[in-house]
Amino acid sequence: MTNKLYDTSLSLLTDLYQITMAYGYWKSGTAEKEAVFNLYFRKHPFSGGFTIACGLTNVIGYINNFSLSKKDLRYLRTLTGNDGQPLFEEAFLDYLANLKLTCDIEAIPEGTVVFPNEPLVRVRGPILQCQLLETPLLNLINFESLVATKAARLRLVAENDTLLEFGLRRAQGIDGGMTASRAAYIGGCDATSNVLAGKLYDIPVRGTHAHSWVMSFADELEAFQTYADVLPNNVTLLVDTYDTLQGVRNAIEAGRTLVQKGYKLAGIRLDSGDLAYLSIEARKLLDEAGFTDTAIVASNDLDETIINSLKQQGAKINIWGVGTKLVTAYDQPALGGVYKLAALRQESISPDEESGWDYKMKLSEQAIKISTPGIQQVRRFRNERGFVADMIVDENSLNDTDSTTSMTMIDPLDFTKRRTFDAKQEFDDLLVPVFRRGTCVYTSPDIHSIRARVQEQLANLHPGVKRFVNPHTYPVGLEKQLHELKTELILKLRERNEQ
Ligand SMILES: Nc1ncnc2c1ncn2[C@@H]1O[C@H](COP(=O)(O)OP(=O)(O)OP(=O)(O)O)[C@@H](O)[C@H]1O
Ligand SMILES: O=P(O)(O)OC[C@H]1O[C@H](OP(=O)(O)OP(=O)(O)O)[C@H](O)[C@@H]1O
Ligand SMILES: O=C(O)c1cccnc1
Ligand SMILES: [Mg+2]
């Protein structure tokens, strides 16, 4: 499946510096040098203990549609440097015109719970191509993973209640709205009010009506009765335009007519005031009138904290409509995913032998910002109770260890913390092949399966990791050989800089 909204080349959707670097690689003869880049984030959003990987389907669509059109090249030809001369020479533009992506890409499937420093996507191929993919991949993975995570948090507090995404009007533009609707559904919403997302992404659509419907009639009862006449099989009435509890009484009256005609009053919606108090009072009125199946929908600047609080207050709300705070990821508007070079193929010494890799890393004064070198895989150990720990392991050492060997994991921020897993410990390798030499070899599951995966994954996490206040840190470490390799490389780089 591709991103149907953009089923066209978006190959210039990148930062200029990717193209200037690409030109640099091409001009200096290193364009084809094989490289490995990893996309990962350093910290969970919302001060939480987990993140949901999302966006791979759109990455696949982007790469499948990658090709520079004549118009793209005409535009690049107009770009000039500070001397007014063209930035790129014609032969480079010809090279781009014929460029077909030939990368190998591995990724963690959408809907998987992921943790800081784990490669969510690993790109291996000619360095020029890997470089061009940095910005679009980050754009596609960061926002969708962020919103899917927000929705998963809402799902945790909403428990078995219905969760509706109402955010389109407050979303960051058209794409923000579309992407957020997809990610919100995957993360755990039951439906969206966004009809285009319903059509393009096969998400259920749901909705009630606005205050304007009520305001356009002489009185509220008439508004409710007309709505019930027109759409008798879809009646959820917004009761707070004038006086909420009087609104509930009017809804009940409209509901009685509906029942006489063989229909039902599906719900009422509260959109202002004290939602705990009003829902409890509304429930009493509805139940007393025999409308025990009529649902109470609540909306109005809801987020996971307010929903949690309302539940603790005993609110009688069955359906939560969440807009602004969900689709804009209000309390943390970006996931800080990064894309870093981790290995470069060495110059070949003989034409018959494959040369080795130079492992690459970025140093930083902050330990958390030091990247991890190598061609990484994420090995997730599990037992009958769920996920135990994730080990980042270099594929070269995986090839060396056979299945009978135990593996030791080292905490990257405290080297004295170690854990050994014996050969009997069950595991999954999270990164799976997605592209081989530029050809897609992976079929994205349908959106409903991805959504189901999120809940399966969360069920495998210890409750402490899922709590919102000071969540327990799920263990992620480096396999011992990779840790040693990294330490050695840090020392070497520091030594070189001191000289
Ligand atoms: N019982 C409650 N406990 C905690 N938060 C609540 C409760 N009831 C409502 N809220 C939340 O408090 C906020 C109230 O927003 P606001 O002050 O704009 O009030 P309002 O009811 O929308 O006002 P208005 O009547 O002017 O529309 C919303 O985010 C709402 O979800
Ligand atoms: O509050 P959100 O989580 O963003 O959910 C969507 C909101 O959009 C609608 O009204 P709108 O905000 O446009 O107007 P209102 O607040 O004046 O009702 C709806 O009534 C919700 O309140
Ligand atoms: O259908 C609704 O009730 C709805 C849709 C969008 C935004 N607010 C509410
Ligand atoms: Mg509002």
Short mmCIF file of N, CA and C in Angstrom, two decimals, residues 211-283:
data_model
loop_
_atom_site.label_atom_id
_atom_site.label_comp_id
_atom_site.label_asym_id
_atom_site.label_seq_id
_atom_site.Cartn_x
_atom_site.Cartn_y
_atom_site.Cartn_z
N HIS A 211 -22.98 22.67 17.32
CA HIS A 211 -23.91 23.61 17.95
C HIS A 211 -24.73 24.37 16.90
N SER A 212 -24.12 24.61 15.73
CA SER A 212 -24.81 25.40 14.70
C SER A 212 -26.14 24.75 14.31
N TRP A 213 -26.20 23.41 14.34
CA TRP A 213 -27.47 22.74 13.99
C TRP A 213 -28.56 23.18 14.97
N VAL A 214 -28.24 23.16 16.24
CA VAL A 214 -29.21 23.55 17.26
C VAL A 214 -29.56 25.04 17.13
N MET A 215 -28.52 25.85 16.92
CA MET A 215 -28.71 27.30 16.86
C MET A 215 -29.52 27.73 15.63
N SER A 216 -29.55 26.86 14.61
CA SER A 216 -30.26 27.25 13.38
C SER A 216 -31.77 27.03 13.49
N PHE A 217 -32.24 26.49 14.62
CA PHE A 217 -33.69 26.29 14.84
C PHE A 217 -34.19 27.26 15.90
N ALA A 218 -35.48 27.43 15.92
CA ALA A 218 -36.07 28.34 16.91
C ALA A 218 -35.85 27.79 18.32
N ASP A 219 -35.95 26.48 18.47
CA ASP A 219 -35.65 25.93 19.80
C ASP A 219 -34.96 24.57 19.68
N GLU A 220 -34.36 24.17 20.79
CA GLU A 220 -33.51 22.97 20.79
C GLU A 220 -34.30 21.70 20.49
N LEU A 221 -35.51 21.60 21.09
CA LEU A 221 -36.31 20.38 20.88
C LEU A 221 -36.61 20.18 19.39
N GLU A 222 -36.96 21.28 18.73
CA GLU A 222 -37.26 21.19 17.29
C GLU A 222 -36.00 20.72 16.52
N ALA A 223 -34.85 21.27 16.93
CA ALA A 223 -33.58 20.88 16.28
C ALA A 223 -33.35 19.38 16.44
N PHE A 224 -33.55 18.89 17.66
CA PHE A 224 -33.32 17.47 17.93
C PHE A 224 -34.32 16.60 17.14
N GLN A 225 -35.59 17.02 17.14
CA GLN A 225 -36.61 16.20 16.47
C GLN A 225 -36.37 16.16 14.96
N THR A 226 -35.95 17.28 14.41
CA THR A 226 -35.68 17.30 12.96
C THR A 226 -34.51 16.39 12.64
N TYR A 227 -33.45 16.48 13.46
CA TYR A 227 -32.28 15.63 13.22
C TYR A 227 -32.68 14.16 13.28
N ALA A 228 -33.47 13.84 14.28
CA ALA A 228 -33.91 12.44 14.47
C ALA A 228 -34.80 11.98 13.31
N ASP A 229 -35.57 12.90 12.75
CA ASP A 229 -36.41 12.56 11.58
C ASP A 229 -35.56 12.25 10.37
N VAL A 230 -34.52 13.08 10.18
CA VAL A 230 -33.72 12.99 8.96
C VAL A 230 -32.76 11.79 9.00
N LEU A 231 -32.15 11.58 10.16
CA LEU A 231 -31.13 10.51 10.27
C LEU A 231 -31.46 9.58 11.44
N PRO A 232 -32.61 8.94 11.39
CA PRO A 232 -33.06 8.20 12.57
C PRO A 232 -32.09 7.09 13.01
N ASN A 233 -31.24 6.66 12.06
CA ASN A 233 -30.32 5.56 12.41
C ASN A 233 -28.95 6.06 12.85
N ASN A 234 -28.83 7.37 13.15
CA ASN A 234 -27.51 7.91 13.51
C ASN A 234 -27.69 9.10 14.45
N VAL A 235 -28.42 8.90 15.54
CA VAL A 235 -28.79 10.06 16.35
C VAL A 235 -27.97 10.14 17.65
N THR A 236 -27.00 11.03 17.63
CA THR A 236 -26.31 11.40 18.87
C THR A 236 -26.46 12.91 18.98
N LEU A 237 -27.12 13.38 20.01
CA LEU A 237 -27.52 14.79 20.08
C LEU A 237 -26.62 15.58 21.03
N LEU A 238 -26.16 16.72 20.53
CA LEU A 238 -25.29 17.61 21.31
C LEU A 238 -26.18 18.44 22.23
N VAL A 239 -26.02 18.26 23.54
CA VAL A 239 -27.04 18.78 24.47
C VAL A 239 -26.63 20.06 25.20
N ASP A 240 -25.45 20.62 24.91
CA ASP A 240 -24.97 21.71 25.77
C ASP A 240 -25.07 23.11 25.17
N THR A 241 -25.86 23.28 24.12
CA THR A 241 -25.87 24.59 23.47
C THR A 241 -26.40 25.68 24.40
N TYR A 242 -27.46 25.37 25.17
CA TYR A 242 -28.05 26.39 26.05
C TYR A 242 -27.93 26.01 27.52
N ASP A 243 -28.49 24.86 27.87
CA ASP A 243 -28.45 24.41 29.26
C ASP A 243 -28.36 22.88 29.19
N THR A 244 -27.27 22.34 29.67
CA THR A 244 -26.98 20.93 29.38
C THR A 244 -28.08 19.98 29.87
N LEU A 245 -28.51 20.14 31.13
CA LEU A 245 -29.46 19.13 31.64
C LEU A 245 -30.84 19.29 30.99
N GLN A 246 -31.20 20.54 30.68
CA GLN A 246 -32.44 20.74 29.90
C GLN A 246 -32.26 20.11 28.52
N GLY A 247 -31.07 20.23 27.99
CA GLY A 247 -30.74 19.61 26.69
C GLY A 247 -30.93 18.11 26.75
N VAL A 248 -30.53 17.49 27.86
CA VAL A 248 -30.70 16.04 28.00
C VAL A 248 -32.20 15.71 27.99
N ARG A 249 -33.00 16.54 28.70
CA ARG A 249 -34.46 16.28 28.73
C ARG A 249 -35.05 16.38 27.31
N ASN A 250 -34.59 17.38 26.56
CA ASN A 250 -35.07 17.51 25.17
C ASN A 250 -34.64 16.31 24.33
N ALA A 251 -33.41 15.85 24.57
CA ALA A 251 -32.92 14.68 23.81
C ALA A 251 -33.78 13.47 24.12
N ILE A 252 -34.15 13.33 25.40
CA ILE A 252 -35.00 12.20 25.80
C ILE A 252 -36.35 12.27 25.07
N GLU A 253 -36.87 13.49 24.96
CA GLU A 253 -38.17 13.63 24.28
C GLU A 253 -38.05 13.23 22.80
N ALA A 254 -36.97 13.72 22.17
CA ALA A 254 -36.75 13.32 20.77
C ALA A 254 -36.53 11.81 20.68
N GLY A 255 -35.88 11.27 21.69
CA GLY A 255 -35.60 9.83 21.74
C GLY A 255 -36.88 9.02 21.82
N ARG A 256 -37.88 9.54 22.56
CA ARG A 256 -39.15 8.79 22.71
C ARG A 256 -39.82 8.63 21.35
N THR A 257 -39.80 9.71 20.56
CA THR A 257 -40.38 9.62 19.21
C THR A 257 -39.62 8.59 18.38
N LEU A 258 -38.31 8.64 18.52
CA LEU A 258 -37.48 7.68 17.76
C LEU A 258 -37.86 6.24 18.11
N VAL A 259 -38.01 5.97 19.40
CA VAL A 259 -38.33 4.62 19.86
C VAL A 259 -39.69 4.18 19.28
N GLN A 260 -40.64 5.12 19.29
CA GLN A 260 -41.97 4.78 18.72
C GLN A 260 -41.85 4.35 17.27
N LYS A 261 -40.85 4.93 16.57
CA LYS A 261 -40.69 4.58 15.14
C LYS A 261 -39.78 3.37 14.94
N GLY A 262 -39.37 2.76 16.04
CA GLY A 262 -38.53 1.56 15.92
C GLY A 262 -37.04 1.84 15.88
N TYR A 263 -36.66 3.07 16.16
CA TYR A 263 -35.22 3.40 16.18
C TYR A 263 -34.79 3.60 17.62
N LYS A 264 -33.51 4.05 17.79
CA LYS A 264 -33.08 4.30 19.17
C LYS A 264 -32.30 5.61 19.25
N LEU A 265 -32.24 6.14 20.45
CA LEU A 265 -31.40 7.31 20.69
C LEU A 265 -30.00 6.76 20.98
N ALA A 266 -29.08 6.89 19.99
CA ALA A 266 -27.76 6.26 20.13
C ALA A 266 -26.94 6.94 21.23
N GLY A 267 -27.02 8.28 21.28
CA GLY A 267 -26.20 8.94 22.30
C GLY A 267 -26.54 10.41 22.47
N ILE A 268 -25.95 10.98 23.51
CA ILE A 268 -25.95 12.44 23.67
C ILE A 268 -24.49 12.85 23.79
N ARG A 269 -24.20 14.12 23.46
CA ARG A 269 -22.81 14.58 23.59
C ARG A 269 -22.73 15.79 24.50
N LEU A 270 -21.77 15.76 25.42
CA LEU A 270 -21.47 16.89 26.31
C LEU A 270 -20.19 17.54 25.80
N ASP A 271 -20.19 18.87 25.66
CA ASP A 271 -19.02 19.53 25.06
C ASP A 271 -18.57 20.74 25.87
N SER A 272 -19.06 20.90 27.09
CA SER A 272 -18.60 22.00 27.95
C SER A 272 -19.02 21.71 29.38
N GLY A 273 -18.53 22.55 30.27
CA GLY A 273 -18.90 22.41 31.68
C GLY A 273 -18.16 21.28 32.37
N ASP A 274 -18.63 20.98 33.58
CA ASP A 274 -18.00 19.93 34.38
C ASP A 274 -18.48 18.57 33.85
N LEU A 275 -17.60 17.93 33.11
CA LEU A 275 -18.00 16.70 32.39
C LEU A 275 -18.28 15.54 33.35
N ALA A 276 -17.68 15.57 34.54
CA ALA A 276 -17.95 14.49 35.51
C ALA A 276 -19.37 14.67 36.04
N TYR A 277 -19.62 15.84 36.59
CA TYR A 277 -20.94 16.13 37.17
C TYR A 277 -22.06 15.96 36.13
N LEU A 278 -21.86 16.59 34.98
CA LEU A 278 -22.92 16.57 33.97
C LEU A 278 -23.18 15.16 33.43
N SER A 279 -22.12 14.37 33.30
CA SER A 279 -22.34 13.01 32.77
C SER A 279 -23.09 12.16 33.80
N ILE A 280 -22.78 12.36 35.06
CA ILE A 280 -23.47 11.58 36.11
C ILE A 280 -24.96 11.97 36.14
N GLU A 281 -25.23 13.27 36.09
CA GLU A 281 -26.63 13.73 36.10
C GLU A 281 -27.35 13.29 34.83
N ALA A 282 -26.66 13.39 33.69
CA ALA A 282 -27.29 13.00 32.42
C ALA A 282 -27.62 11.50 32.43
N ARG A 283 -26.69 10.70 32.99
CA ARG A 283 -26.90 9.25 33.05
C ARG A 283 -28.17 8.94 33.85
#
